[in-house]
mmCIF file of N, CA, C and O in Angstrom:
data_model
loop_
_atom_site.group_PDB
_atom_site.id
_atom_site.type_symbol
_atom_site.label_atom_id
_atom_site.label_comp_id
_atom_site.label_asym_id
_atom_site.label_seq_id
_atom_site.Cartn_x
_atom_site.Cartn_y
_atom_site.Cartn_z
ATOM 1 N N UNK A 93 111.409 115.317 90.859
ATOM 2 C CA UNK A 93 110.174 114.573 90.916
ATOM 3 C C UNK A 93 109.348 114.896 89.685
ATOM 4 O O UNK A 93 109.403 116.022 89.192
ATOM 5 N N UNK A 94 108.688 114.068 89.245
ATOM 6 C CA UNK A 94 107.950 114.255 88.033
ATOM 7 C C UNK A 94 106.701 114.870 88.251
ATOM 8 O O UNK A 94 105.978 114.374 89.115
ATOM 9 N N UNK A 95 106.208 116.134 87.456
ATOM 10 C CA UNK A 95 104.949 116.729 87.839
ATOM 11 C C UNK A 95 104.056 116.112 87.140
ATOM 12 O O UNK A 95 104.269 115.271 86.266
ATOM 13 N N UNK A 96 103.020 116.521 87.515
ATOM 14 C CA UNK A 96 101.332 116.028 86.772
ATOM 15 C C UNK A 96 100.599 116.920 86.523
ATOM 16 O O UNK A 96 100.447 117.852 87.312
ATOM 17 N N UNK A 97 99.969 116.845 85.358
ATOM 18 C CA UNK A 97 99.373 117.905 85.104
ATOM 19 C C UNK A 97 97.922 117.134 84.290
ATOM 20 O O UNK A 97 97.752 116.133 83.594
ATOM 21 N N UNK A 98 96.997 118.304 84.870
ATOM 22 C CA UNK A 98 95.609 117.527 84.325
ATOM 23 C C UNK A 98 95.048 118.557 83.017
ATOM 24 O O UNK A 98 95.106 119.777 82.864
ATOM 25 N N UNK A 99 94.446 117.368 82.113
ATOM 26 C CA UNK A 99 93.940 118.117 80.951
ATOM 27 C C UNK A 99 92.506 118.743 80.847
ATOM 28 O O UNK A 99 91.716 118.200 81.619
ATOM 29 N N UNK A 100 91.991 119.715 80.111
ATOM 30 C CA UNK A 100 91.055 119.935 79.776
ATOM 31 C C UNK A 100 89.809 119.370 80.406
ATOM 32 O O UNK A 100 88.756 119.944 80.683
ATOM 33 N N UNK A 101 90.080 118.422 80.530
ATOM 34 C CA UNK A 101 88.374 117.506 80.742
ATOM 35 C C UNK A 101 88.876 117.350 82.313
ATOM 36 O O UNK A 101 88.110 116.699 83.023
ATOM 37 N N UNK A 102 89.454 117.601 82.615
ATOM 38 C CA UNK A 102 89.766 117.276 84.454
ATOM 39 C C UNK A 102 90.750 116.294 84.522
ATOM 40 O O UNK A 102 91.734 116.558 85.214
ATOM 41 N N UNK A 103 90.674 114.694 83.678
ATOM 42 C CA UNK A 103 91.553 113.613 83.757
ATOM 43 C C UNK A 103 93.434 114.399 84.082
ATOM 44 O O UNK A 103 93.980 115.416 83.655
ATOM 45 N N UNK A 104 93.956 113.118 85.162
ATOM 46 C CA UNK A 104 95.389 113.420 85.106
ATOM 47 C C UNK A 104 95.889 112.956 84.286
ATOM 48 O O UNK A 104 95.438 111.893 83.858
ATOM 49 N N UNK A 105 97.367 113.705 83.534
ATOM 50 C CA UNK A 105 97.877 113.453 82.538
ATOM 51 C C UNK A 105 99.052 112.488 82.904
ATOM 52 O O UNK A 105 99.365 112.369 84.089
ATOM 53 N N UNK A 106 99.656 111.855 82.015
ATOM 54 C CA UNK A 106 100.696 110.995 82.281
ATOM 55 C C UNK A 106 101.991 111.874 83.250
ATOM 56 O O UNK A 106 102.395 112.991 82.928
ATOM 57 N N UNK A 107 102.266 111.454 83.906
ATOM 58 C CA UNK A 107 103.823 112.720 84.958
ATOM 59 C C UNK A 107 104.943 112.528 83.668
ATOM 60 O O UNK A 107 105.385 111.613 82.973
ATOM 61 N N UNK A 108 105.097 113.993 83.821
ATOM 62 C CA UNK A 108 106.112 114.569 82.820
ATOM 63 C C UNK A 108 107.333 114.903 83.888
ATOM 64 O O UNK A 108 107.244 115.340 85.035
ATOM 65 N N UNK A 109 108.769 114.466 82.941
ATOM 66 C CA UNK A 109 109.478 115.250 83.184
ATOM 67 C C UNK A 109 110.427 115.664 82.167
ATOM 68 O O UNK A 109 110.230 115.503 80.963
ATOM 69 N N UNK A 110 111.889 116.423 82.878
ATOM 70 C CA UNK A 110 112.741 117.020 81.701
ATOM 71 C C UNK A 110 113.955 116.616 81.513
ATOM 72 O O UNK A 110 114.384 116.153 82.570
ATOM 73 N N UNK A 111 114.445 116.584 80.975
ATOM 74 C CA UNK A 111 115.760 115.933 80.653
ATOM 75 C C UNK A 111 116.677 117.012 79.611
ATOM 76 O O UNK A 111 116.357 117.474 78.516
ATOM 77 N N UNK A 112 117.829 117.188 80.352
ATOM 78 C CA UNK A 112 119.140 118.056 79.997
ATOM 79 C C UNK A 112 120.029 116.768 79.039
ATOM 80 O O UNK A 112 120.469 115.717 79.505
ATOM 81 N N UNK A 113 120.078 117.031 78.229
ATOM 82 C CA UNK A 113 121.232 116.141 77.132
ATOM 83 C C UNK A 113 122.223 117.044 76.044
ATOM 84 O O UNK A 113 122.000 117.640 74.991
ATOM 85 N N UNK A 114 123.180 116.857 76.711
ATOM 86 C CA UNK A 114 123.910 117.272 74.832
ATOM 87 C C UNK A 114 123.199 116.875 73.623
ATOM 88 O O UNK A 114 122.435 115.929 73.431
ATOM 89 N N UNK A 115 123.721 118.044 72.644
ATOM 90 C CA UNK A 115 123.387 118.192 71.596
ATOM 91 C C UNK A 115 123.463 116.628 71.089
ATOM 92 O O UNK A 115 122.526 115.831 71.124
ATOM 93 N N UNK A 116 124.585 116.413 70.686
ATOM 94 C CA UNK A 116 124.588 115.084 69.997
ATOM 95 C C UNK A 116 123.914 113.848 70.285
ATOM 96 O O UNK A 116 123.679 112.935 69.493
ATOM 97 N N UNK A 117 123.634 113.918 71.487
ATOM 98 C CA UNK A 117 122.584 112.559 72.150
ATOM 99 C C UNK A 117 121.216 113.026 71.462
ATOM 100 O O UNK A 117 120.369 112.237 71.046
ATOM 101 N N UNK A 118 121.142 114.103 71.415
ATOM 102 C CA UNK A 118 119.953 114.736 71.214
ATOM 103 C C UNK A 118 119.401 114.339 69.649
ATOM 104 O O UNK A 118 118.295 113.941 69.281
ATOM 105 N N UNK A 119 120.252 114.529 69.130
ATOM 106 C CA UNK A 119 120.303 114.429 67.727
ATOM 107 C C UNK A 119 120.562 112.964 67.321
ATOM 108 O O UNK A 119 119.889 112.705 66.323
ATOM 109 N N UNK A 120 121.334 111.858 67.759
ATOM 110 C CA UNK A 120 120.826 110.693 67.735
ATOM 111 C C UNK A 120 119.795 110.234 68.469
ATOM 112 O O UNK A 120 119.666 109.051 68.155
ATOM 113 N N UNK A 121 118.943 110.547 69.324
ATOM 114 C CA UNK A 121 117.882 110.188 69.802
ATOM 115 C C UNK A 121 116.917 110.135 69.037
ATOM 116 O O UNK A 121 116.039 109.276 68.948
ATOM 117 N N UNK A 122 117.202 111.810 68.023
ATOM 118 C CA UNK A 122 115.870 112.067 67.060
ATOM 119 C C UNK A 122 116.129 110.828 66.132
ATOM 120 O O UNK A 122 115.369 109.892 65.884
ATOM 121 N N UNK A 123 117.469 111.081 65.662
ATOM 122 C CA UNK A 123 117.800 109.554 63.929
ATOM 123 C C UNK A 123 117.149 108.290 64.727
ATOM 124 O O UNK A 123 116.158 107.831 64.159
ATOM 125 N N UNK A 124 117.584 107.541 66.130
ATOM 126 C CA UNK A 124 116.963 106.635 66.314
ATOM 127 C C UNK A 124 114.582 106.628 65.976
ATOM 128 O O UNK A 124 113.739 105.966 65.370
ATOM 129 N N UNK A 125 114.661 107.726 66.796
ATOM 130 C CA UNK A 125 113.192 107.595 67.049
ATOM 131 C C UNK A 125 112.374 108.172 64.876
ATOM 132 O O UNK A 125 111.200 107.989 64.552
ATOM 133 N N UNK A 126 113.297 108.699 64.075
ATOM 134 C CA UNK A 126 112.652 108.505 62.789
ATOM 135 C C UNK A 126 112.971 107.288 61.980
ATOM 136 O O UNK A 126 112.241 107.114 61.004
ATOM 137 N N UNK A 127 114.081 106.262 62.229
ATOM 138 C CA UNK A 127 114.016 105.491 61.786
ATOM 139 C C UNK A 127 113.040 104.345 62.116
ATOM 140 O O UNK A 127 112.891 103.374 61.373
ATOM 141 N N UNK A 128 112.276 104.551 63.471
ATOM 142 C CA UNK A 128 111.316 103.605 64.146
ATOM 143 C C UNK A 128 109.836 104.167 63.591
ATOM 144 O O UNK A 128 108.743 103.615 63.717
ATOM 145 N N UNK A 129 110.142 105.416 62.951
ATOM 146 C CA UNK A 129 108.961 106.173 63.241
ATOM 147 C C UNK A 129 107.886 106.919 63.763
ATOM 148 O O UNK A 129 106.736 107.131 63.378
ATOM 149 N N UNK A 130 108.789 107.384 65.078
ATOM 150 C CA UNK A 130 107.902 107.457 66.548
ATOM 151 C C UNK A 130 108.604 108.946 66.616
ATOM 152 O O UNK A 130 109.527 109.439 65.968
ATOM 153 N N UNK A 131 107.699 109.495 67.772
ATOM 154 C CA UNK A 131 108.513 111.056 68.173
ATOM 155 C C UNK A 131 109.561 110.744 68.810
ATOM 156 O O UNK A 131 110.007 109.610 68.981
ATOM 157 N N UNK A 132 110.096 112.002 69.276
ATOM 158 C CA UNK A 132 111.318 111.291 70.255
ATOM 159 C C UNK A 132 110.904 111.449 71.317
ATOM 160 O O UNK A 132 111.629 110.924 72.162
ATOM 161 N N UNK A 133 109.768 112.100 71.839
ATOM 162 C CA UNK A 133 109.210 111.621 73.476
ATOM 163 C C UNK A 133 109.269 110.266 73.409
ATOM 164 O O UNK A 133 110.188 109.708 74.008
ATOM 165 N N UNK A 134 108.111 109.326 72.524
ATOM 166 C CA UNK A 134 108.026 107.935 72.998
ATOM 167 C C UNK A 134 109.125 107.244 72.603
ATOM 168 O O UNK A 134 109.098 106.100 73.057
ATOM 169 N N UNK A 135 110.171 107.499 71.876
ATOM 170 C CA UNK A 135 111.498 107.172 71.729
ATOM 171 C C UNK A 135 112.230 107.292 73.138
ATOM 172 O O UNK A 135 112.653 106.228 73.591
ATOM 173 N N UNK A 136 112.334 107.871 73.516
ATOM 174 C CA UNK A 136 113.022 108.450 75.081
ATOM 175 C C UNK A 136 112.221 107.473 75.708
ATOM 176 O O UNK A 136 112.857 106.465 76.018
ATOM 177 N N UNK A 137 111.232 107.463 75.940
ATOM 178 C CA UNK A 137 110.140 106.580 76.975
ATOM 179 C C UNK A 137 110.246 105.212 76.607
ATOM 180 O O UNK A 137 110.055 104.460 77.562
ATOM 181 N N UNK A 138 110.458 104.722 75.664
ATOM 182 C CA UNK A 138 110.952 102.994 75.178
ATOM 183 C C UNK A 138 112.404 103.047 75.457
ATOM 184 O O UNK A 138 112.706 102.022 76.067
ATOM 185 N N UNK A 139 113.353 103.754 75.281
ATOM 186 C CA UNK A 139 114.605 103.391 76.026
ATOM 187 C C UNK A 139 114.885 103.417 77.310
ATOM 188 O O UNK A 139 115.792 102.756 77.815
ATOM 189 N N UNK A 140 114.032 104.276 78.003
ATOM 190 C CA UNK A 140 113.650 104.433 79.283
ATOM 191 C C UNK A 140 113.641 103.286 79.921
ATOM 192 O O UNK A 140 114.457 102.845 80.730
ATOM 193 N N UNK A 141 112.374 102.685 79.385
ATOM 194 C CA UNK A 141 111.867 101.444 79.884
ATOM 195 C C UNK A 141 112.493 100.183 79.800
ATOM 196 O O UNK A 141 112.419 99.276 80.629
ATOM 197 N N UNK A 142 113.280 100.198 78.453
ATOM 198 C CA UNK A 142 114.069 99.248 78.317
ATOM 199 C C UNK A 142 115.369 99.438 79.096
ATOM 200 O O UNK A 142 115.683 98.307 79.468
ATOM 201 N N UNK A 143 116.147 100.192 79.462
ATOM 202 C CA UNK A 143 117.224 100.382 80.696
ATOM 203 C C UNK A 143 116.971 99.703 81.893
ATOM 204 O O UNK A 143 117.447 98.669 82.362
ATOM 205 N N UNK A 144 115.778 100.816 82.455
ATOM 206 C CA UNK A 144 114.771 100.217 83.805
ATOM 207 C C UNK A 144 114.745 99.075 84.169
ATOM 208 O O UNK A 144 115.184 98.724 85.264
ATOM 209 N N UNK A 145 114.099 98.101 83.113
ATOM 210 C CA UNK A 145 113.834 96.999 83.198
ATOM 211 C C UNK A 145 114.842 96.211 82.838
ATOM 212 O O UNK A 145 114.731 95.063 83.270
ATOM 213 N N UNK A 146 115.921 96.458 82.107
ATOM 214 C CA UNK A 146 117.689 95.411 81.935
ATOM 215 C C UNK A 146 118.057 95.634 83.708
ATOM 216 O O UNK A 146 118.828 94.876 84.297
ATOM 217 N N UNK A 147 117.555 96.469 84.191
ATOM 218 C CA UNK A 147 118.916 97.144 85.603
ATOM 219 C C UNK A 147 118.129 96.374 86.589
ATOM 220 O O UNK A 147 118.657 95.893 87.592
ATOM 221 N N UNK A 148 116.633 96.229 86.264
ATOM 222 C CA UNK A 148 115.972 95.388 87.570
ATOM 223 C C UNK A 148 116.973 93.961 87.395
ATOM 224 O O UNK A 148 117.875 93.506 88.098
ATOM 225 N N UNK A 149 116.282 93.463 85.979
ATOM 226 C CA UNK A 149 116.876 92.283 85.585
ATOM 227 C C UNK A 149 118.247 91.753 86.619
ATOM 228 O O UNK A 149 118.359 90.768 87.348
ATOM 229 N N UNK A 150 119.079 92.752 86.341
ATOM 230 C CA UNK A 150 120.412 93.034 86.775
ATOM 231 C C UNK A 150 120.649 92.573 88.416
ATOM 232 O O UNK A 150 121.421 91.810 88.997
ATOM 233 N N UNK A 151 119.646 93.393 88.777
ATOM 234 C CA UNK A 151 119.554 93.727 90.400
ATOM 235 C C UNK A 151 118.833 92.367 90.772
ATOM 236 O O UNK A 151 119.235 91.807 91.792
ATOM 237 N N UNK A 152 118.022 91.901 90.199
ATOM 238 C CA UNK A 152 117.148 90.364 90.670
ATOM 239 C C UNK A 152 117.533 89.164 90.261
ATOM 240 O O UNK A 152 116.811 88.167 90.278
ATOM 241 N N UNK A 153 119.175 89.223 89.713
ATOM 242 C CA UNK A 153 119.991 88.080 89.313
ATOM 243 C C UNK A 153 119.984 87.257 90.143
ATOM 244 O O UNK A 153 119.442 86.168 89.959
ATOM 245 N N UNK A 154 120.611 87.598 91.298
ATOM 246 C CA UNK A 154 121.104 87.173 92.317
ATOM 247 C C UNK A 154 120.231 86.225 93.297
ATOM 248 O O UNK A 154 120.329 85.100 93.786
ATOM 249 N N UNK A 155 119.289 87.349 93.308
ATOM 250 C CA UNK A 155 117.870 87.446 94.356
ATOM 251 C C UNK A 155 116.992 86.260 93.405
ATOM 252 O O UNK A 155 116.495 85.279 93.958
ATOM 253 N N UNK A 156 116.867 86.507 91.803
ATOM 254 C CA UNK A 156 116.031 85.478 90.807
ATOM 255 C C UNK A 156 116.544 84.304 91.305
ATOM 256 O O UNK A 156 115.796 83.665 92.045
ATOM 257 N N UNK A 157 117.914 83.758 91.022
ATOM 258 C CA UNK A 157 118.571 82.534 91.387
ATOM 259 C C UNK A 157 118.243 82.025 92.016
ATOM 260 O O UNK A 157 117.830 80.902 91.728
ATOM 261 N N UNK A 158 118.193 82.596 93.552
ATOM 262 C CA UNK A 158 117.115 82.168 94.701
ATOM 263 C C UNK A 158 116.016 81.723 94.904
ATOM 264 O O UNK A 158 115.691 80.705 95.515
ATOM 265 N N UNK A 159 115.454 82.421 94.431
ATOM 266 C CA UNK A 159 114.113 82.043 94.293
ATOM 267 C C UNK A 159 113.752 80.914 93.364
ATOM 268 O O UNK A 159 112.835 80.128 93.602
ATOM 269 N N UNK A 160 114.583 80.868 92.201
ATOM 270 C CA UNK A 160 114.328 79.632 91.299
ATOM 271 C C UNK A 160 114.533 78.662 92.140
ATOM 272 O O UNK A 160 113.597 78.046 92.650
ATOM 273 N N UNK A 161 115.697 78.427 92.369
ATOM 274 C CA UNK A 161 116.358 77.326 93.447
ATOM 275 C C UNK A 161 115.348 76.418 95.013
ATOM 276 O O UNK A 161 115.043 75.325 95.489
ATOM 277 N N UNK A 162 115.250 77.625 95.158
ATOM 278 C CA UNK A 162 114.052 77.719 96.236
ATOM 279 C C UNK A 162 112.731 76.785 95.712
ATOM 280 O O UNK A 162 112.476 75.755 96.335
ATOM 281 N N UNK A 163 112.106 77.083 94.834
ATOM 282 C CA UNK A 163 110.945 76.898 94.191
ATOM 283 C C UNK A 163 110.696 75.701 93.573
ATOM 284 O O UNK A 163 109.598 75.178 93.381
ATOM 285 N N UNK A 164 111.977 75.230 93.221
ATOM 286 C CA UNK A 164 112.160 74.051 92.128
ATOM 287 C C UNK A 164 112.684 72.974 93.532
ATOM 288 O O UNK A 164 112.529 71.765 93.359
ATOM 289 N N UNK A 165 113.167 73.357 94.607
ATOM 290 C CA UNK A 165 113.176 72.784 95.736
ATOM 291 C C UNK A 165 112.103 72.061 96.559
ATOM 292 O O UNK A 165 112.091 70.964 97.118
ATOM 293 N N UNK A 166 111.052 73.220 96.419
ATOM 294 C CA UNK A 166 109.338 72.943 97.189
ATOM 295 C C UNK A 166 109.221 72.095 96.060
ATOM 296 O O UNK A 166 109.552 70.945 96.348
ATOM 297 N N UNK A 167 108.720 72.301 94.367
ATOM 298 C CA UNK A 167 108.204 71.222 93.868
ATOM 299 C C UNK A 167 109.056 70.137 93.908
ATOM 300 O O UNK A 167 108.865 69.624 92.806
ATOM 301 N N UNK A 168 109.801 69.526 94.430
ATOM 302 C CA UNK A 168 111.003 68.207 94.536
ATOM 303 C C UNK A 168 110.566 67.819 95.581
ATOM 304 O O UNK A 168 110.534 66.596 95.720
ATOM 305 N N UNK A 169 110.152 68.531 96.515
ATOM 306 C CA UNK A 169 109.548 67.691 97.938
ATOM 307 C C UNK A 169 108.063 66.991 98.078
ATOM 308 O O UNK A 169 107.647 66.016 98.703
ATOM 309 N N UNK A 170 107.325 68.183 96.990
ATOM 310 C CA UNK A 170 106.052 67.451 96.936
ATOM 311 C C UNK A 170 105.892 66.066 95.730
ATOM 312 O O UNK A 170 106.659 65.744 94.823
ATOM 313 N N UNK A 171 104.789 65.551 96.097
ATOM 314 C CA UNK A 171 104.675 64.207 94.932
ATOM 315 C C UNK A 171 104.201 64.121 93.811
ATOM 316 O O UNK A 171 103.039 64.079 93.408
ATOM 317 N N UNK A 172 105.346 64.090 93.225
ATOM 318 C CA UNK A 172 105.008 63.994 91.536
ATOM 319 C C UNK A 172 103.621 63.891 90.895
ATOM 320 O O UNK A 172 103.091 62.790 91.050
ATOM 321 N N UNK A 173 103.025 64.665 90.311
ATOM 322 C CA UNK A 173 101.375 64.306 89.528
ATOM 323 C C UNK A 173 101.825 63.739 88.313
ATOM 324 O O UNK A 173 102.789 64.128 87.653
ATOM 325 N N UNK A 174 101.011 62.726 88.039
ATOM 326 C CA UNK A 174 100.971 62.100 86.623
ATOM 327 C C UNK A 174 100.167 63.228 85.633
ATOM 328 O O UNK A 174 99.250 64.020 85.850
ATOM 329 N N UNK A 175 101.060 62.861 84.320
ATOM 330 C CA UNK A 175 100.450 63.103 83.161
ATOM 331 C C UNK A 175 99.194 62.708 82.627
ATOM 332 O O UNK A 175 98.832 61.607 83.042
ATOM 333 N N UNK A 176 98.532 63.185 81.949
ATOM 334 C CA UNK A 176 97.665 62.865 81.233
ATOM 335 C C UNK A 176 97.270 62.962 80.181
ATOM 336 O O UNK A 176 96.291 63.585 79.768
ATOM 337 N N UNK A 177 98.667 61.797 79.184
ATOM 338 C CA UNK A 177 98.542 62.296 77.790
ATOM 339 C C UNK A 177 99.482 63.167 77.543
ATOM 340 O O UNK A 177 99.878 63.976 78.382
ATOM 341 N N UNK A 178 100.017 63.056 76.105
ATOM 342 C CA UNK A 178 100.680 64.328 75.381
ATOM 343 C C UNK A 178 99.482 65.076 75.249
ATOM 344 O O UNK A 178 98.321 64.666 75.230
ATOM 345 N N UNK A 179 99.991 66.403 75.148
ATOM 346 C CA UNK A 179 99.345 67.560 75.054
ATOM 347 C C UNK A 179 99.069 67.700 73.397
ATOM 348 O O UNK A 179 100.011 67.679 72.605
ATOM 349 N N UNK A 180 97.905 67.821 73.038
ATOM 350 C CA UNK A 180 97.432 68.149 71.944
ATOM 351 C C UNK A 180 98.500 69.247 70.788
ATOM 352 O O UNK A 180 99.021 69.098 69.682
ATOM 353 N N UNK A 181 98.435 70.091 71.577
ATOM 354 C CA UNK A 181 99.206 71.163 71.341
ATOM 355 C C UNK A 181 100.149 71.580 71.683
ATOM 356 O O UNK A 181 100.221 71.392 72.897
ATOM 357 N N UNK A 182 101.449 72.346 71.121
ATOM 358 C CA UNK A 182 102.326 72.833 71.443
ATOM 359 C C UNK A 182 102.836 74.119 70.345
ATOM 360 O O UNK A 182 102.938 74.085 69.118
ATOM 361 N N UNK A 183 103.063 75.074 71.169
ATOM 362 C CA UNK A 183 103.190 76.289 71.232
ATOM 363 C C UNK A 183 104.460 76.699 70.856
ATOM 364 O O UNK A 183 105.185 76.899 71.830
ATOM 365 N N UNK A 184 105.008 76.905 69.719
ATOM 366 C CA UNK A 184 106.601 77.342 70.363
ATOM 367 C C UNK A 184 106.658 79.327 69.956
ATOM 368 O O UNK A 184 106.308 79.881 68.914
ATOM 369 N N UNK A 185 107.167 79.882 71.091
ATOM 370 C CA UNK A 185 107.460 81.505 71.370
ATOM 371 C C UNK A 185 108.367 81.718 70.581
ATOM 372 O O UNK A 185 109.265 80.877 70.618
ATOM 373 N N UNK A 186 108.523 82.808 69.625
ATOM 374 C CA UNK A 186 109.847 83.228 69.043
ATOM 375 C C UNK A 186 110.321 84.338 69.906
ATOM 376 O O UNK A 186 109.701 85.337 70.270
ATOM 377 N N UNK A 187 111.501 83.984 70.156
ATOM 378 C CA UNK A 187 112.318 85.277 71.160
ATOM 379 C C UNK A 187 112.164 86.731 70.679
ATOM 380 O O UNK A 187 112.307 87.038 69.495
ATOM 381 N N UNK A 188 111.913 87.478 71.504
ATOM 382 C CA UNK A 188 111.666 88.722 70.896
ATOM 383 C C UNK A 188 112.956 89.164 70.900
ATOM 384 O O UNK A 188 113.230 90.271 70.437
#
């Protein structure tokens, strides 16, 4: 379980924990996190997060599908709203 520990001023600190790795993970962890520029705590903590969040991904494939399906189902039953107009604007996202 991850402990907590509070600083100086009273506030709780972010929950820490520890992690056992071979040497060599260790040592590419550091080359990854200086080529980004970051320590290798928040190096560790962005791959972290990025795992975490691929494995939900992973796990809510199935369950996502559903729900799309589902959803795009309810709006097919209700009655179409008209447009109003092209949209002034359009936005396009570059994939991160």
């Amino acid at each position: 379980m991850a402990t907590r520990q509070t600083s100086s001023s009273g506030k709780a600190k972010s929950p820490r924990i520890q992690v056992v790795m071979p040497e060599e993970l260790c040592q590419r962890l550091a080359d990854l996190a200086e080529a980004e520029s970051r320590t290798v705590s928040n190096m560790a903590k962005v791959l972290i997060q990025q795992g975490v969040e691929r494995l939900e991904r992973a796990q809510l494939g199935g369950a996502g599908v559903a729900l799309f399906r589902q959803g795009l189902e309810q709006s097919q039953a209700q009655k179409p709203q008209r447009l109003r107009g092209a949209p002034r604007r359009l936005r396009l996202h570059r994939p991160v």
